[in-house]
mmCIF file of C-alpha atoms in Angstrom:
data_model
loop_
_atom_site.group_PDB
_atom_site.id
_atom_site.type_symbol
_atom_site.label_atom_id
_atom_site.label_comp_id
_atom_site.label_asym_id
_atom_site.label_seq_id
_atom_site.Cartn_x
_atom_site.Cartn_y
_atom_site.Cartn_z
ATOM 1 C CA MET A 1 -8.378 -13.093 3.836
ATOM 2 C CA SER A 2 -8.142 -14.790 7.287
ATOM 3 C CA HIS A 3 -8.021 -12.778 10.370
ATOM 4 C CA ASP A 4 -4.147 -13.553 10.831
ATOM 5 C CA SER A 5 -3.073 -12.324 7.283
ATOM 6 C CA PRO A 6 -1.746 -9.198 8.695
ATOM 7 C CA ASP A 7 0.190 -11.220 11.284
ATOM 8 C CA LEU A 8 2.084 -13.142 8.249
ATOM 9 C CA LEU A 9 2.862 -9.636 6.662
ATOM 10 C CA ARG A 10 4.369 -8.627 10.038
ATOM 11 C CA PHE A 11 6.499 -11.660 10.291
ATOM 12 C CA ALA A 12 7.453 -11.306 6.491
ATOM 13 C CA SER A 13 8.601 -7.672 7.043
ATOM 14 C CA ALA A 14 10.524 -8.723 10.471
ATOM 15 C CA ALA A 15 12.170 -10.880 8.425
ATOM 16 C CA VAL A 16 13.320 -8.887 5.699
ATOM 17 C CA ASP A 17 14.338 -6.288 8.386
ATOM 18 C CA VAL A 18 16.698 -9.106 10.070
ATOM 19 C CA HIS A 19 18.030 -10.114 6.724
ATOM 20 C CA HIS A 20 18.860 -6.455 6.180
ATOM 21 C CA HIS A 21 21.064 -6.014 9.200
ATOM 22 C CA THR A 22 22.496 -9.481 9.476
ATOM 23 C CA ARG A 23 23.432 -10.023 5.822
ATOM 24 C CA LEU A 24 23.642 -6.759 3.859
ATOM 25 C CA ALA A 25 25.833 -5.389 6.628
ATOM 26 C CA ASP A 26 29.000 -6.800 4.935
ATOM 27 C CA GLU A 27 31.159 -4.900 2.845
ATOM 28 C CA GLY A 28 31.821 -5.568 -0.853
ATOM 29 C CA PRO A 29 29.770 -6.405 -3.742
ATOM 30 C CA LEU A 30 26.211 -7.608 -3.620
ATOM 31 C CA PRO A 31 25.919 -11.181 -4.793
ATOM 32 C CA ARG A 32 23.960 -12.238 -7.792
ATOM 33 C CA ALA A 33 21.841 -14.770 -5.705
ATOM 34 C CA GLU A 34 20.939 -11.628 -3.234
ATOM 35 C CA LEU A 35 19.780 -9.724 -6.308
ATOM 36 C CA ASP A 36 17.736 -12.691 -7.423
ATOM 37 C CA SER A 37 15.961 -13.067 -3.903
ATOM 38 C CA LEU A 38 15.296 -9.334 -3.872
ATOM 39 C CA HIS A 39 13.595 -9.759 -7.179
ATOM 40 C CA ALA A 40 11.789 -12.612 -6.406
ATOM 41 C CA HIS A 41 10.372 -10.795 -3.092
ATOM 42 C CA THR A 42 9.307 -7.840 -4.945
ATOM 43 C CA ASN A 43 7.578 -9.849 -7.386
ATOM 44 C CA ALA A 44 5.570 -11.532 -4.557
ATOM 45 C CA LEU A 45 4.954 -7.916 -3.228
ATOM 46 C CA PHE A 46 3.686 -7.140 -6.609
ATOM 47 C CA GLY A 47 1.221 -10.043 -6.672
ATOM 48 C CA LEU A 48 -0.033 -8.987 -3.396
ATOM 49 C CA LEU A 49 -0.658 -5.210 -4.275
ATOM 50 C CA ASP A 50 -2.376 -6.497 -7.668
ATOM 51 C CA THR A 51 -4.463 -8.371 -5.588
ATOM 52 C CA ALA A 52 -5.264 -5.647 -3.015
ATOM 53 C CA ALA A 53 -5.513 -3.025 -5.906
ATOM 54 C CA ASP A 54 -8.372 -5.018 -7.592
ATOM 55 C CA ARG A 55 -10.136 -5.678 -4.431
ATOM 56 C CA ALA A 56 -9.780 -2.077 -3.239
ATOM 57 C CA ARG A 57 -11.227 -0.304 -6.584
ATOM 58 C CA ALA A 58 -14.640 -2.465 -6.095
ATOM 59 C CA HIS A 59 -14.979 -0.717 -3.052
ATOM 60 C CA ASP A 60 -13.281 2.694 -2.630
ATOM 61 C CA ALA A 61 -11.913 4.093 -5.973
ATOM 62 C CA ALA A 62 -9.449 6.222 -4.215
ATOM 63 C CA VAL A 63 -7.661 3.649 -2.193
ATOM 64 C CA GLY A 64 -7.930 1.568 -5.463
ATOM 65 C CA ASP A 65 -5.804 4.432 -7.310
ATOM 66 C CA HIS A 66 -3.127 4.700 -4.864
ATOM 67 C CA LEU A 67 -2.842 0.990 -4.744
ATOM 68 C CA HIS A 68 -2.602 0.971 -8.502
ATOM 69 C CA GLY A 69 -0.047 3.725 -8.525
ATOM 70 C CA ALA A 70 2.174 1.734 -5.713
ATOM 71 C CA ARG A 71 1.916 -1.410 -7.931
ATOM 72 C CA LEU A 72 3.223 0.591 -11.092
ATOM 73 C CA ARG A 73 6.313 1.742 -9.111
ATOM 74 C CA LEU A 74 6.944 -1.697 -7.617
ATOM 75 C CA TRP A 75 6.930 -3.102 -10.985
ATOM 76 C CA GLN A 76 9.494 -0.319 -11.805
ATOM 77 C CA VAL A 77 11.620 -1.612 -8.867
ATOM 78 C CA CYS A 78 11.283 -5.311 -10.213
ATOM 79 C CA GLU A 79 12.857 -3.934 -13.492
ATOM 80 C CA HIS A 80 15.425 -2.331 -11.876
ATOM 81 C CA LEU A 81 16.647 -5.225 -10.039
ATOM 82 C CA HIS A 82 16.225 -7.398 -13.061
ATOM 83 C CA ASP A 83 18.799 -5.245 -14.850
ATOM 84 C CA ALA A 84 20.930 -4.914 -11.610
ATOM 85 C CA TYR A 85 21.299 -8.834 -11.679
ATOM 86 C CA HIS A 86 22.133 -9.039 -15.196
ATOM 87 C CA ALA A 87 24.590 -5.913 -14.779
ATOM 88 C CA ALA A 88 26.417 -7.822 -11.763
ATOM 89 C CA PRO A 89 29.501 -9.794 -12.583
ATOM 90 C CA ARG A 90 29.105 -13.834 -12.424
ATOM 91 C CA ALA A 91 30.868 -15.775 -10.009
ATOM 92 C CA ASP A 92 33.722 -16.436 -12.530
ATOM 93 C CA GLY A 93 34.026 -12.595 -12.996
ATOM 94 C CA ARG A 94 32.449 -12.433 -16.323
ATOM 95 C CA ARG A 95 29.771 -9.690 -16.890
ATOM 96 C CA PRO A 96 26.419 -11.360 -18.882
ATOM 97 C CA THR A 97 24.969 -9.555 -21.879
ATOM 98 C CA ARG A 98 21.699 -7.927 -21.548
ATOM 99 C CA GLU A 99 21.014 -8.993 -25.016
ATOM 100 C CA ALA A 100 21.035 -12.891 -23.948
ATOM 101 C CA CYS A 101 18.127 -11.764 -21.813
ATOM 102 C CA ALA A 102 16.564 -9.791 -24.345
ATOM 103 C CA SER A 103 16.302 -12.383 -26.846
ATOM 104 C CA ARG A 104 15.226 -14.906 -24.439
ATOM 105 C CA LEU A 105 18.341 -16.909 -24.424
ATOM 106 C CA PRO A 106 19.409 -16.057 -20.397
ATOM 107 C CA GLU A 107 22.720 -17.364 -19.374
ATOM 108 C CA GLY A 108 21.113 -20.649 -17.945
ATOM 109 C CA THR A 109 20.112 -21.685 -14.543
ATOM 110 C CA PRO A 110 19.394 -19.879 -12.252
ATOM 111 C CA ASP A 111 19.261 -16.731 -14.618
ATOM 112 C CA LEU A 112 16.532 -18.423 -16.584
ATOM 113 C CA GLY A 113 14.386 -18.274 -13.315
ATOM 114 C CA ILE A 114 14.639 -14.439 -12.938
ATOM 115 C CA CYS A 115 13.752 -13.803 -16.432
ATOM 116 C CA ARG A 116 11.018 -16.060 -16.239
ATOM 117 C CA ARG A 117 9.623 -14.042 -13.145
ATOM 118 C CA ARG A 118 10.155 -10.758 -14.927
ATOM 119 C CA GLY A 119 7.828 -12.163 -18.152
ATOM 120 C CA ALA A 120 5.440 -13.414 -16.048
ATOM 121 C CA THR A 121 5.280 -10.157 -13.945
ATOM 122 C CA ALA A 122 5.308 -7.948 -17.287
ATOM 123 C CA ALA A 123 2.397 -10.300 -18.812
ATOM 124 C CA ARG A 124 0.223 -9.082 -15.653
ATOM 125 C CA LEU A 125 1.289 -5.397 -15.796
ATOM 126 C CA ARG A 126 0.238 -5.312 -19.419
ATOM 127 C CA ARG A 127 -3.280 -6.375 -18.262
ATOM 128 C CA ILE A 128 -3.322 -3.345 -15.896
ATOM 129 C CA ALA A 129 -1.324 -0.660 -17.356
ATOM 130 C CA THR A 130 -0.872 1.427 -20.372
ATOM 131 C CA PRO A 131 2.602 2.795 -21.412
ATOM 132 C CA THR A 132 1.703 6.082 -20.492
ATOM 133 C CA ASP A 133 0.821 5.041 -17.169
ATOM 134 C CA LEU A 134 4.411 3.423 -16.579
ATOM 135 C CA HIS A 135 6.383 6.417 -17.743
ATOM 136 C CA ALA A 136 3.955 9.048 -16.389
ATOM 137 C CA PRO A 137 5.743 11.225 -13.413
ATOM 138 C CA VAL A 138 2.613 10.677 -11.330
ATOM 139 C CA THR A 139 0.973 7.412 -11.725
ATOM 140 C CA GLY A 140 -2.920 7.338 -12.383
ATOM 141 C CA MET A 141 -5.473 9.961 -11.248
ATOM 142 C CA VAL A 142 -5.795 10.433 -7.629
ATOM 143 C CA ARG A 143 -9.228 10.813 -6.192
ATOM 144 C CA ARG A 144 -9.986 12.515 -3.038
#
């Protein structure tokens, strides 16, 4: 990592904060495009935590355990955003079916993008976690 990486994360965090105060302050339902963007953002953060957890475990098991727990919880956030996206009404007012996504027949573009992102993240998750990890009230072993 270069020395300016923390600055990039600070800029990204500031951009999210500005977006929060300028775009989400409006009343009314959250558009599907906003949910898609939130899903993309959390998936990118999942990738960052995935890399950080693997790197940290090699040097400090306790730090790695905490990052692993954060990674698992962030995946759950990604899943909820995906489900919220599919539950939200489309521009024409119709509500899409969950079965369309589950059967790998999403509603078409751009819906295919969110389902592909979900599939890629799920594949990475299967590499690093067990079903018990995903449903445990406290993720992983905590070392002190």
